[in-house]
Coordinates of C-alpha atoms in Angstrom, one line a residue:
Chain A
M1 CA 292.0 196.1 142.8
A2 CA 292.8 197.2 146.3
S3 CA 292.7 194.5 148.9
I4 CA 290.0 194.2 151.5
R5 CA 291.1 196.4 154.4
R6 CA 287.8 197.9 155.5
V7 CA 284.7 195.8 156.2
A8 CA 281.2 196.8 157.3
V9 CA 279.1 194.2 159.1
V10 CA 275.3 194.6 158.7
G11 CA 273.6 192.2 161.0
S12 CA 276.0 191.9 163.9
G13 CA 274.5 188.9 165.6
A14 CA 275.7 185.4 166.2
V15 CA 276.9 185.0 162.6
G16 CA 277.9 188.5 161.5
G17 CA 279.4 189.2 164.9
Y18 CA 281.5 186.1 164.8
Y19 CA 282.9 186.7 161.3
G20 CA 283.5 190.3 162.0
C21 CA 285.4 189.5 165.2
L22 CA 287.6 187.0 163.2
M23 CA 288.4 189.8 160.7
A24 CA 289.1 192.4 163.4
R25 CA 291.4 190.0 165.2
A26 CA 293.3 189.5 161.9
G27 CA 293.8 193.3 161.6
A28 CA 291.0 194.4 159.3
E29 CA 289.2 197.7 160.0
V30 CA 285.8 196.3 160.9
H31 CA 282.7 198.5 161.4
F32 CA 279.8 196.9 163.1
L33 CA 276.3 198.3 162.6
L34 CA 274.6 197.7 166.0
R35 CA 271.2 198.5 167.4
S36 CA 270.2 197.3 170.8
D37 CA 273.6 196.0 171.6
Y38 CA 275.4 199.2 170.7
D39 CA 276.0 200.5 174.2
A40 CA 277.3 197.2 175.6
V41 CA 279.5 196.4 172.6
A42 CA 281.0 199.9 172.2
R43 CA 281.9 200.0 175.9
D44 CA 283.0 196.3 176.5
G45 CA 283.9 195.0 173.1
W46 CA 283.3 191.4 172.0
Q47 CA 283.8 188.1 173.8
V48 CA 283.9 185.1 171.6
K49 CA 283.8 181.6 172.9
T50 CA 285.0 179.2 170.2
P51 CA 286.5 175.7 170.1
G52 CA 289.6 177.1 168.5
G53 CA 290.4 179.2 171.5
D54 CA 288.3 181.9 173.1
F55 CA 289.2 185.5 172.4
V56 CA 288.1 189.0 172.9
V57 CA 288.0 192.0 170.6
R58 CA 288.5 195.2 172.6
P59 CA 286.8 198.5 171.9
G60 CA 289.9 199.9 170.3
Q61 CA 290.1 197.1 167.8
F62 CA 286.9 197.8 166.0
H63 CA 284.3 200.5 165.3
A64 CA 280.8 200.4 166.5
H65 CA 278.0 202.4 164.8
R66 CA 274.4 203.1 165.5
S67 CA 273.7 204.1 161.9
V68 CA 275.2 203.3 158.5
E69 CA 275.6 207.0 157.9
T70 CA 278.7 207.1 160.1
I71 CA 280.4 204.1 158.4
P72 CA 283.1 205.1 155.8
T73 CA 282.8 203.4 152.5
P74 CA 284.2 199.9 152.9
D75 CA 285.8 197.4 150.6
L76 CA 283.4 194.7 151.7
V77 CA 279.9 194.7 153.3
L78 CA 279.1 191.5 155.1
V79 CA 275.3 191.2 155.3
A80 CA 274.3 188.6 157.9
T81 CA 270.8 189.7 158.7
K82 CA 267.8 187.4 159.0
A83 CA 265.7 187.0 155.8
T84 CA 262.8 188.5 157.7
S85 CA 264.6 191.9 157.5
N86 CA 265.3 191.8 153.8
A87 CA 262.9 194.7 153.1
A88 CA 265.1 196.9 155.2
L89 CA 268.4 196.0 153.3
P90 CA 268.3 198.5 150.5
A91 CA 268.3 201.5 152.9
L92 CA 271.0 199.9 155.1
V93 CA 273.4 198.8 152.3
R94 CA 273.0 201.4 149.6
P95 CA 274.8 204.2 151.5
L96 CA 277.8 201.8 152.1
V97 CA 278.5 200.9 148.5
G98 CA 281.3 202.7 146.6
A99 CA 282.6 201.9 143.2
D100 CA 284.7 198.9 144.4
T101 CA 282.6 197.7 147.3
A102 CA 281.5 194.1 147.3
V103 CA 278.4 193.1 149.3
L104 CA 278.5 189.5 150.5
I105 CA 275.2 188.3 151.8
V106 CA 275.2 185.2 153.9
Q107 CA 271.6 183.9 154.2
N108 CA 269.6 180.7 153.7
G109 CA 266.8 180.5 151.3
L110 CA 265.7 182.7 148.4
G111 CA 265.3 186.4 147.9
G112 CA 268.1 188.2 149.9
A113 CA 270.6 188.5 147.1
E114 CA 267.9 189.6 144.7
V115 CA 266.9 192.5 147.0
L116 CA 270.5 193.6 147.1
E117 CA 271.1 193.2 143.4
E118 CA 268.2 195.5 142.7
A119 CA 269.3 198.0 145.3
V120 CA 273.0 198.3 144.5
G121 CA 273.5 196.4 141.2
A122 CA 274.4 192.8 140.6
R123 CA 278.0 193.6 140.0
H124 CA 278.4 194.4 143.7
V125 CA 276.6 191.4 145.1
L126 CA 278.0 188.0 146.1
T127 CA 275.5 185.5 147.4
G128 CA 276.6 183.2 150.2
L129 CA 275.6 180.4 152.5
S130 CA 277.2 179.9 155.9
F131 CA 277.6 176.5 157.5
I132 CA 278.0 177.6 161.1
C133 CA 276.7 176.9 164.6
S134 CA 276.9 180.0 166.6
N135 CA 274.7 181.7 169.3
R136 CA 274.4 185.2 170.6
V137 CA 274.3 184.6 174.4
G138 CA 274.2 188.3 175.3
P139 CA 275.2 191.7 174.0
G140 CA 278.7 191.3 172.5
K141 CA 278.9 187.7 173.7
I142 CA 279.1 185.0 171.1
D143 CA 279.2 181.3 171.7
H144 CA 280.6 179.7 168.5
I145 CA 279.8 176.0 168.7
G146 CA 281.5 174.8 165.6
F147 CA 281.9 175.0 161.8
G148 CA 282.0 178.3 160.0
L149 CA 282.5 177.7 156.3
I150 CA 281.0 180.3 153.9
R151 CA 280.4 179.2 150.4
F152 CA 279.6 182.1 148.0
G153 CA 279.6 183.1 144.4
T154 CA 277.7 185.0 141.8
A155 CA 275.9 184.3 138.6
C156 CA 276.9 187.8 137.4
T157 CA 279.9 188.4 135.1
G158 CA 282.0 191.5 135.7
S159 CA 281.7 191.6 139.4
V160 CA 283.5 194.6 141.0
R161 CA 285.5 192.0 143.0
A162 CA 285.9 188.5 141.6
P163 CA 284.8 185.8 144.0
Q164 CA 288.2 184.1 143.8
D165 CA 289.9 187.3 144.9
V166 CA 287.4 187.9 147.7
A167 CA 287.9 184.3 148.8
R168 CA 291.6 184.7 148.9
E169 CA 291.5 187.9 150.9
L170 CA 288.9 186.6 153.4
T171 CA 291.0 183.5 153.9
A172 CA 293.9 185.8 154.8
L173 CA 291.6 187.5 157.3
G174 CA 290.9 184.2 159.1
L175 CA 287.7 183.1 157.5
E176 CA 287.0 179.7 156.0
V177 CA 285.5 180.5 152.6
I178 CA 285.0 178.8 149.3
A179 CA 284.2 180.6 146.1
S180 CA 281.7 178.3 144.4
P181 CA 281.3 178.1 140.7
D182 CA 277.7 177.0 141.2
I183 CA 276.3 178.8 144.2
A184 CA 272.7 178.5 142.9
R185 CA 273.0 174.7 143.1
E186 CA 274.5 174.9 146.6
R187 CA 271.6 177.1 147.7
W188 CA 269.1 174.5 146.5
A189 CA 271.1 171.8 148.1
K190 CA 270.9 173.6 151.4
L191 CA 267.2 174.2 150.9
M192 CA 266.8 170.5 150.6
W193 CA 267.7 170.4 154.3
N194 CA 266.1 173.7 155.4
V195 CA 262.7 173.1 153.9
P196 CA 262.0 169.8 155.8
F197 CA 263.8 170.5 159.0
N198 CA 263.2 174.2 159.5
G199 CA 259.7 173.9 157.9
L200 CA 258.5 170.8 159.9
G201 CA 260.4 171.8 163.0
A202 CA 258.6 175.2 163.1
A203 CA 255.2 173.9 161.9
M204 CA 255.1 171.1 164.4
D205 CA 257.4 172.5 167.1
V206 CA 259.6 169.4 167.1
S207 CA 263.3 168.8 167.2
V208 CA 265.0 167.2 164.2
D209 CA 265.3 163.7 165.8
R210 CA 261.5 163.3 165.8
L211 CA 261.6 163.6 162.1
L212 CA 264.1 160.9 161.4
V213 CA 261.8 157.9 162.1
E214 CA 258.6 157.0 160.4
P215 CA 256.1 158.5 159.8
G216 CA 257.9 161.8 160.1
L217 CA 260.8 160.5 157.9
A218 CA 258.4 160.0 155.0
L219 CA 257.5 163.7 155.1
V220 CA 261.1 164.7 155.2
T221 CA 261.9 162.5 152.2
R222 CA 258.9 163.8 150.3
L223 CA 259.9 167.4 150.9
M224 CA 263.5 166.7 149.8
H225 CA 262.2 165.3 146.6
E226 CA 259.9 168.3 146.1
V227 CA 262.9 170.7 146.6
M228 CA 264.9 168.7 144.1
D229 CA 262.0 168.6 141.6
T230 CA 261.7 172.4 141.9
A231 CA 265.5 172.9 141.4
G232 CA 265.2 170.6 138.4
A233 CA 262.8 172.9 136.8
L234 CA 265.5 175.6 137.0
G235 CA 268.0 173.2 135.3
I236 CA 269.7 172.2 138.6
R237 CA 269.7 168.4 138.5
F238 CA 270.3 166.2 141.5
D239 CA 271.3 162.7 140.4
H240 CA 271.5 159.7 142.8
R241 CA 268.8 161.2 144.9
E242 CA 268.4 158.3 147.3
Q243 CA 272.1 158.6 148.2
I244 CA 271.8 162.4 148.6
I245 CA 268.8 161.9 150.9
A246 CA 270.5 159.2 152.9
A247 CA 273.5 161.4 153.4
Q248 CA 271.3 164.3 154.7
I249 CA 269.5 162.0 157.0
E250 CA 272.7 160.5 158.4
K251 CA 274.2 164.0 158.9
T252 CA 271.0 165.1 160.7
A253 CA 271.0 162.0 162.9
R254 CA 274.3 163.1 164.3
M255 CA 272.7 166.3 165.5
G256 CA 270.6 164.6 168.2
P257 CA 267.5 166.5 169.5
Y258 CA 268.6 169.6 167.7
R259 CA 266.1 172.5 167.3
T260 CA 266.3 174.4 164.1
S261 CA 266.5 178.2 164.1
M262 CA 263.0 178.4 162.8
Q263 CA 261.6 176.2 165.6
L264 CA 263.5 178.4 168.1
D265 CA 262.1 181.5 166.4
R266 CA 258.6 180.1 166.8
R267 CA 259.2 179.4 170.5
E268 CA 260.5 182.8 171.1
G269 CA 257.8 184.5 169.1
R270 CA 260.2 186.0 166.7
P271 CA 259.5 186.5 162.9
L272 CA 259.9 183.3 160.9
E273 CA 261.9 183.0 157.8
R274 CA 258.9 181.6 156.0
E275 CA 259.2 183.5 152.8
A276 CA 262.9 182.7 152.1
I277 CA 262.7 179.1 153.1
L278 CA 259.2 178.1 152.1
S279 CA 257.1 180.6 150.2
R280 CA 259.7 181.6 147.6
P281 CA 260.7 178.0 146.7
L282 CA 257.0 177.2 146.5
A283 CA 256.4 180.1 144.2
V284 CA 259.2 178.8 141.9
A285 CA 257.6 175.4 141.9
K286 CA 254.2 176.8 141.0
Q287 CA 255.6 179.0 138.3
H288 CA 257.1 175.9 136.7
G289 CA 254.2 173.6 137.4
V290 CA 256.1 171.4 139.8
A291 CA 253.9 169.5 142.2
T292 CA 254.8 170.2 145.8
P293 CA 251.9 169.1 147.9
V294 CA 253.8 168.7 151.2
M295 CA 255.7 172.0 150.9
E296 CA 252.4 173.7 150.3
V297 CA 250.9 172.4 153.5
V298 CA 254.0 173.1 155.5
D299 CA 254.2 176.7 154.1
A300 CA 250.6 177.3 155.1
M301 CA 251.2 175.9 158.6
V302 CA 254.2 178.1 159.2
G303 CA 252.1 181.0 157.9
A304 CA 249.4 180.1 160.4
I305 CA 251.9 180.1 163.2
A306 CA 253.7 183.2 162.2
R307 CA 250.8 185.7 162.4
Chain B
M1 CA 212.0 144.0 176.6
A2 CA 212.8 144.9 180.2
S3 CA 213.6 148.6 180.7
I4 CA 217.0 149.9 181.4
R5 CA 217.6 149.6 185.2
R6 CA 221.2 148.5 185.5
V7 CA 224.0 150.3 183.7
A8 CA 227.7 149.6 183.6
V9 CA 230.0 152.5 182.7
V10 CA 233.3 151.6 181.1
G11 CA 235.5 154.6 180.9
S12 CA 234.5 156.6 184.0
G13 CA 236.2 159.9 183.0
A14 CA 234.9 163.3 182.2
V15 CA 232.3 162.0 179.8
G16 CA 231.4 158.5 181.1
G17 CA 231.5 159.8 184.7
Y18 CA 229.1 162.7 183.9
Y19 CA 226.5 160.5 182.1
G20 CA 226.8 157.8 184.8
C21 CA 226.2 160.4 187.5
L22 CA 223.1 161.7 185.7
M23 CA 221.7 158.2 185.5
A24 CA 222.5 157.4 189.1
R25 CA 220.8 160.6 190.2
A26 CA 217.7 159.5 188.3
G27 CA 217.6 156.3 190.2
A28 CA 219.4 153.8 187.9
E29 CA 221.6 151.2 189.3
V30 CA 225.0 152.4 188.0
H31 CA 228.2 150.4 188.2
F32 CA 231.3 152.4 187.4
L33 CA 234.5 150.6 186.3
L34 CA 237.4 152.5 187.9
R35 CA 241.1 152.3 187.9
S36 CA 243.3 154.9 189.5
D37 CA 240.3 156.9 190.8
Y38 CA 238.7 153.8 192.5
D39 CA 239.8 154.6 196.1
A40 CA 238.7 158.2 196.0
V41 CA 235.4 157.6 194.2
A42 CA 234.4 154.6 196.4
R43 CA 235.1 156.6 199.5
D44 CA 233.9 160.1 198.6
G45 CA 231.5 159.6 195.7
W46 CA 231.1 162.0 192.8
Q47 CA 231.0 165.8 192.7
V48 CA 229.6 167.2 189.5
K49 CA 229.7 170.9 188.6
T50 CA 227.3 171.7 185.9
P51 CA 225.5 174.8 184.6
G52 CA 222.1 173.1 185.4
G53 CA 223.0 172.9 189.1
D54 CA 225.9 171.2 190.8
F55 CA 225.2 167.9 192.5
V56 CA 226.9 165.0 194.3
V57 CA 226.4 161.3 194.0
R58 CA 227.2 159.7 197.3
P59 CA 228.8 156.3 197.7
G60 CA 225.5 154.7 198.6
Q61 CA 224.0 155.8 195.3
F62 CA 226.2 153.9 192.9
H63 CA 228.6 151.0 192.7
A64 CA 232.4 151.2 192.2
H65 CA 234.4 148.3 190.7
R66 CA 238.0 147.7 190.1
S67 CA 237.3 145.0 187.6
V68 CA 234.4 144.1 185.3
E69 CA 234.3 140.6 186.9
T70 CA 232.4 142.0 189.9
I71 CA 229.8 143.9 187.8
P72 CA 226.4 142.0 187.5
T73 CA 225.1 141.7 183.9
P74 CA 223.6 145.1 183.1
D75 CA 220.9 146.2 180.7
L76 CA 223.2 148.8 179.1
V77 CA 227.0 149.2 179.0
L78 CA 228.0 152.8 178.3
V79 CA 231.5 152.8 176.8
A80 CA 233.2 156.2 177.0
T81 CA 236.8 155.2 176.8
K82 CA 239.3 157.0 174.5
A83 CA 239.8 155.5 171.1
T84 CA 243.5 154.8 172.1
S85 CA 242.2 152.1 174.4
N86 CA 240.0 150.3 171.8
A87 CA 242.2 147.2 171.8
A88 CA 241.4 146.7 175.4
L89 CA 237.6 146.9 174.9
P90 CA 236.8 143.2 174.0
A91 CA 238.2 142.0 177.3
L92 CA 236.4 144.7 179.3
V93 CA 233.0 144.5 177.6
R94 CA 232.6 140.8 176.7
P95 CA 232.0 139.7 180.4
L96 CA 229.3 142.3 180.8
V97 CA 227.1 141.3 177.9
G98 CA 224.0 139.2 178.6
A99 CA 221.3 138.2 176.1
D100 CA 219.6 141.6 176.3
T101 CA 222.5 143.8 177.0
A102 CA 223.0 146.8 174.7
V103 CA 226.4 148.3 174.5
L104 CA 226.4 152.0 173.6
I105 CA 229.8 153.3 172.7
V106 CA 230.3 157.1 172.6
Q107 CA 233.5 157.9 170.7
N108 CA 234.7 160.2 167.9
G109 CA 236.2 158.8 164.7
L110 CA 236.3 155.3 163.2
G111 CA 236.9 151.9 164.7
G112 CA 235.4 151.7 168.2
A113 CA 232.0 150.2 167.2
E114 CA 233.7 147.7 164.9
V115 CA 235.9 146.4 167.7
L116 CA 232.8 145.9 169.9
E117 CA 230.7 144.4 167.1
E118 CA 233.4 141.8 166.5
A119 CA 233.7 141.1 170.3
V120 CA 230.0 140.8 171.3
G121 CA 228.0 140.8 168.0
A122 CA 226.6 143.7 166.1
R123 CA 223.1 143.1 167.5
H124 CA 224.4 144.3 170.9
V125 CA 226.2 147.4 169.7
L126 CA 224.9 151.0 169.4
T127 CA 227.4 153.5 168.0
G128 CA 227.2 157.0 169.3
L129 CA 228.8 160.5 169.3
S130 CA 228.6 162.9 172.2
F131 CA 228.5 166.6 171.9
I132 CA 229.7 167.6 175.3
C133 CA 232.2 169.8 177.0
S134 CA 233.3 168.2 180.3
N135 CA 236.5 168.0 182.2
R136 CA 237.8 165.6 184.9
V137 CA 239.4 168.0 187.4
G138 CA 240.3 165.4 190.0
P139 CA 239.3 161.9 191.2
G140 CA 235.5 161.9 191.2
K141 CA 235.4 165.5 190.4
I142 CA 233.8 166.5 187.1
D143 CA 233.5 170.0 185.7
H144 CA 230.7 169.9 183.1
I145 CA 231.0 173.1 181.0
G146 CA 228.1 172.6 178.7
F147 CA 226.2 170.6 176.1
G148 CA 225.8 166.9 176.5
L149 CA 223.8 165.5 173.6
I150 CA 224.4 161.9 172.5
R151 CA 223.4 160.9 169.0
F152 CA 223.5 157.2 168.4
G153 CA 222.2 154.5 166.2
T154 CA 223.1 151.3 164.4
A155 CA 223.3 150.0 160.9
C156 CA 222.3 146.6 162.2
T157 CA 218.8 145.2 162.0
G158 CA 217.5 143.1 164.8
S159 CA 219.3 144.9 167.6
V160 CA 218.7 143.4 171.1
R161 CA 217.4 146.8 172.0
A162 CA 216.0 149.1 169.4
P163 CA 217.6 152.6 169.3
Q164 CA 214.3 154.3 169.7
D165 CA 213.6 152.3 172.9
V166 CA 217.0 153.0 174.3
A167 CA 216.6 156.7 173.5
R168 CA 213.3 156.8 175.3
E169 CA 214.7 155.1 178.4
L170 CA 217.9 157.1 178.6
T171 CA 215.8 160.3 178.3
A172 CA 213.8 159.1 181.3
L173 CA 217.2 158.7 183.1
G174 CA 218.0 162.4 182.5
L175 CA 220.2 162.1 179.4
E176 CA 219.8 164.2 176.3
V177 CA 219.8 161.6 173.5
I178 CA 218.7 161.3 169.9
A179 CA 218.4 158.0 168.1
S180 CA 219.7 158.8 164.6
P181 CA 218.5 157.0 161.5
D182 CA 221.8 157.8 159.8
I183 CA 224.6 157.7 162.4
A184 CA 227.2 156.9 159.8
R185 CA 226.6 160.2 158.1
E186 CA 226.7 162.0 161.5
R187 CA 230.0 160.3 162.3
W188 CA 231.5 161.6 159.1
A189 CA 230.0 165.1 159.7
K190 CA 231.7 165.1 163.0
L191 CA 235.0 163.9 161.4
M192 CA 234.7 167.0 159.2
W193 CA 235.4 169.0 162.3
N194 CA 237.6 166.6 164.1
V195 CA 240.1 166.0 161.3
P196 CA 241.0 169.6 160.7
F197 CA 240.8 170.9 164.2
N198 CA 242.0 167.9 166.3
G199 CA 244.5 167.0 163.5
L200 CA 246.0 170.4 162.9
G201 CA 245.7 171.4 166.5
A202 CA 247.8 168.4 167.6
A203 CA 250.2 168.5 164.6
M204 CA 250.9 172.2 165.0
D205 CA 250.2 172.6 168.7
V206 CA 247.8 175.5 168.1
S207 CA 244.4 176.5 169.4
V208 CA 241.5 176.5 166.9
D209 CA 241.4 180.3 166.5
R210 CA 244.8 180.2 164.8
L211 CA 243.3 178.1 162.1
L212 CA 240.4 180.4 161.2
V213 CA 242.4 182.9 159.3
E214 CA 244.5 182.5 156.2
P215 CA 246.7 180.6 155.5
G216 CA 245.5 178.1 158.2
L217 CA 241.9 178.4 157.0
A218 CA 242.8 177.1 153.6
L219 CA 244.2 174.0 155.2
V220 CA 241.0 173.5 157.3
T221 CA 238.8 174.0 154.2
R222 CA 240.9 171.5 152.2
L223 CA 240.7 168.9 155.0
M224 CA 236.9 169.4 155.2
H225 CA 236.6 168.7 151.5
E226 CA 238.8 165.7 151.8
V227 CA 236.6 164.2 154.6
M228 CA 233.5 164.9 152.5
D229 CA 235.1 163.4 149.4
T230 CA 236.0 160.3 151.5
A231 CA 232.5 160.0 152.9
G232 CA 231.2 160.4 149.3
A233 CA 233.0 157.3 148.3
L234 CA 230.9 155.4 150.9
G235 CA 227.7 156.9 149.5
I236 CA 227.4 159.6 152.1
R237 CA 226.9 162.8 150.1
F238 CA 227.2 166.3 151.5
D239 CA 225.5 168.8 149.3
H240 CA 225.9 172.6 149.6
R241 CA 229.5 172.1 150.8
E242 CA 230.3 175.7 151.0
Q243 CA 227.5 176.4 153.4
I244 CA 228.4 173.4 155.5
I245 CA 231.9 174.6 155.8
A246 CA 230.9 178.1 156.5
A247 CA 228.6 176.9 159.3
Q248 CA 231.5 174.8 160.9
I249 CA 233.8 177.8 160.7
E250 CA 231.3 180.1 162.3
K251 CA 230.6 177.6 165.1
T252 CA 234.4 177.2 165.7
A253 CA 234.9 181.0 165.7
R254 CA 232.6 181.2 168.7
M255 CA 234.9 178.9 170.7
G256 CA 237.7 181.4 170.9
P257 CA 241.2 180.2 171.6
Y258 CA 239.9 176.6 172.3
R259 CA 242.4 173.7 172.5
T260 CA 241.1 170.5 171.1
S261 CA 241.4 167.3 173.1
M262 CA 244.1 166.0 170.8
Q263 CA 246.2 169.2 171.3
L264 CA 245.8 168.8 175.0
D265 CA 246.8 165.1 174.8
R266 CA 249.9 166.1 172.9
R267 CA 250.8 168.7 175.5
E268 CA 250.2 166.3 178.4
G269 CA 252.1 163.5 176.6
R270 CA 249.1 161.2 176.5
P271 CA 248.3 158.8 173.7
L272 CA 246.8 160.6 170.7
E273 CA 243.5 159.4 169.0
R274 CA 245.4 159.4 165.7
E275 CA 244.1 156.1 164.4
A276 CA 240.4 156.9 165.0
I277 CA 240.5 160.5 163.8
L278 CA 243.0 160.4 161.0
S279 CA 244.6 157.0 160.0
R280 CA 241.3 155.1 159.6
P281 CA 239.5 157.8 157.6
L282 CA 242.7 158.0 155.5
A283 CA 242.7 154.2 155.0
V284 CA 239.1 154.5 153.8
A285 CA 240.1 157.2 151.3
K286 CA 243.0 155.1 150.0
Q287 CA 240.9 152.1 149.7
H288 CA 238.5 154.0 147.4
G289 CA 241.1 156.0 145.6
V290 CA 240.1 159.3 147.0
A291 CA 242.8 162.0 146.9
T292 CA 243.5 163.3 150.5
P293 CA 246.9 165.0 150.3
V294 CA 246.5 167.2 153.3
M295 CA 245.1 164.5 155.5
E296 CA 248.0 162.3 154.6
V297 CA 250.5 165.0 155.8
V298 CA 248.6 165.7 159.0
D299 CA 248.3 162.0 159.8
A300 CA 252.0 161.6 159.4
M301 CA 252.8 164.6 161.5
V302 CA 250.5 163.4 164.3
G303 CA 252.2 160.1 164.1
A304 CA 255.6 161.7 164.4
I305 CA 254.5 163.5 167.5
A306 CA 252.8 160.6 169.0
R307 CA 255.8 158.3 169.4

């Protein structure tokens, strides 16, 4: 299998833009799909602030595109769009996929990988989670606060590119990645945080610190149990639940008055990732007869806000 | 029984101030207990804007007090404080109660009347609900938007003043009042509105119109059922529930993007009437084994916001 030389980035925002810039800096041929930022980025390139040392990626070091039609078939498509745009993914990604093209989607919650699998075939799709704190502060301007790990994998056998190979090559391109043998479990483990903190943060318009003391903490804890119960119905068991919950709470306490992306989306009037983070997990619970009374209320609240 | 000539108003805000002004205008000897507004009101009197015709109550037409100690024993104490101040009521009201003094408390939710009954004896206490839209727009300045009915009653036999007598006398003083034979039922009927709209409005920081379409409407409906279930455990039955709910929804739809008092209290950082509107009804439900999953979540959320 040829190595990863050419990469297309679909969703060139705070996350996709950051990873794309790392790869361009490492010498990959990176093609960014851009919309409103196209003019500024094509003209001025990227400026990345990051704890490891700020850097720029000049216009000659990457390719900017207004449409996928002009992007040559890449070895890897990195999809870093919001889950609210998942319905648009087939039309964006299908034209990019050649026989050996892997599509790595980095997205919280449920549903994104499934959309791509249906559109381009499961053998092409790798499903990932990013653990990153990064903001788009202007067109082509990224403020990377910290972290950056991508964990990814696939439940599919016979992938066009084996996760281990992709991990090795992306590491060579400057990314911090881990090919996980059980990405489904990791996805549910992340939902255990996303459901309470994104869900309650958006429903109530509060920062995470307000949810770490009673009576908010009781809601967080109940939601974490509901997520673990739901995962359990899929055969994904979480043992030592109290310790897992305590670790999540402790980690969150270190964040201070942090506002989750979903709370910020509410405040800015942007679409909310309700479906991926709440409605789909809830549908899984219902399908398996798992009781999730708090998730149900939070999902409805976020729906009431989102309209 | 002597008629009602002298009235003390405890809680001289948008509601207590309005009713006190009506009585002063009708010739009653009205004593207002005032705190931060004392100077302005004692000096300039009251200005009341109201659809029925704006009016003023000049300093010579009423009495202003900084402390209950200076108020002579009245025939009636009108208590119109927020439920968040209920713990302060015994000390405020006890000094005012003579042998024939009735104490009429006008307050949503549960707990206010009980505090007073314990402090001054149930024979003195009448428990009421006001259906009024009135704002305090400055010291001594009241903007009465509309309505004004007080429904009140008592479960106690041998009241120092019979509700019917008090109703007749207050009507003569310009108030719109109804002595209700079943005020407990009316209190729960009002909670049926307060719990969903004050509760969700504060928990989510949304105006009522956002709760009148799905998926918010489903939460409102479930909360209304939970309130009726809880009342049912106390022997207060609501038949034709669907019609009752439909009528409440229709009434609320006419309010437009109305913000409940609890939502406004949240926005202004004031104490929230969580206990009276949510926690006490919830405690009644728990005591009687009534399932109230949504109320439980909303109560915790409001608690998380209130701290």
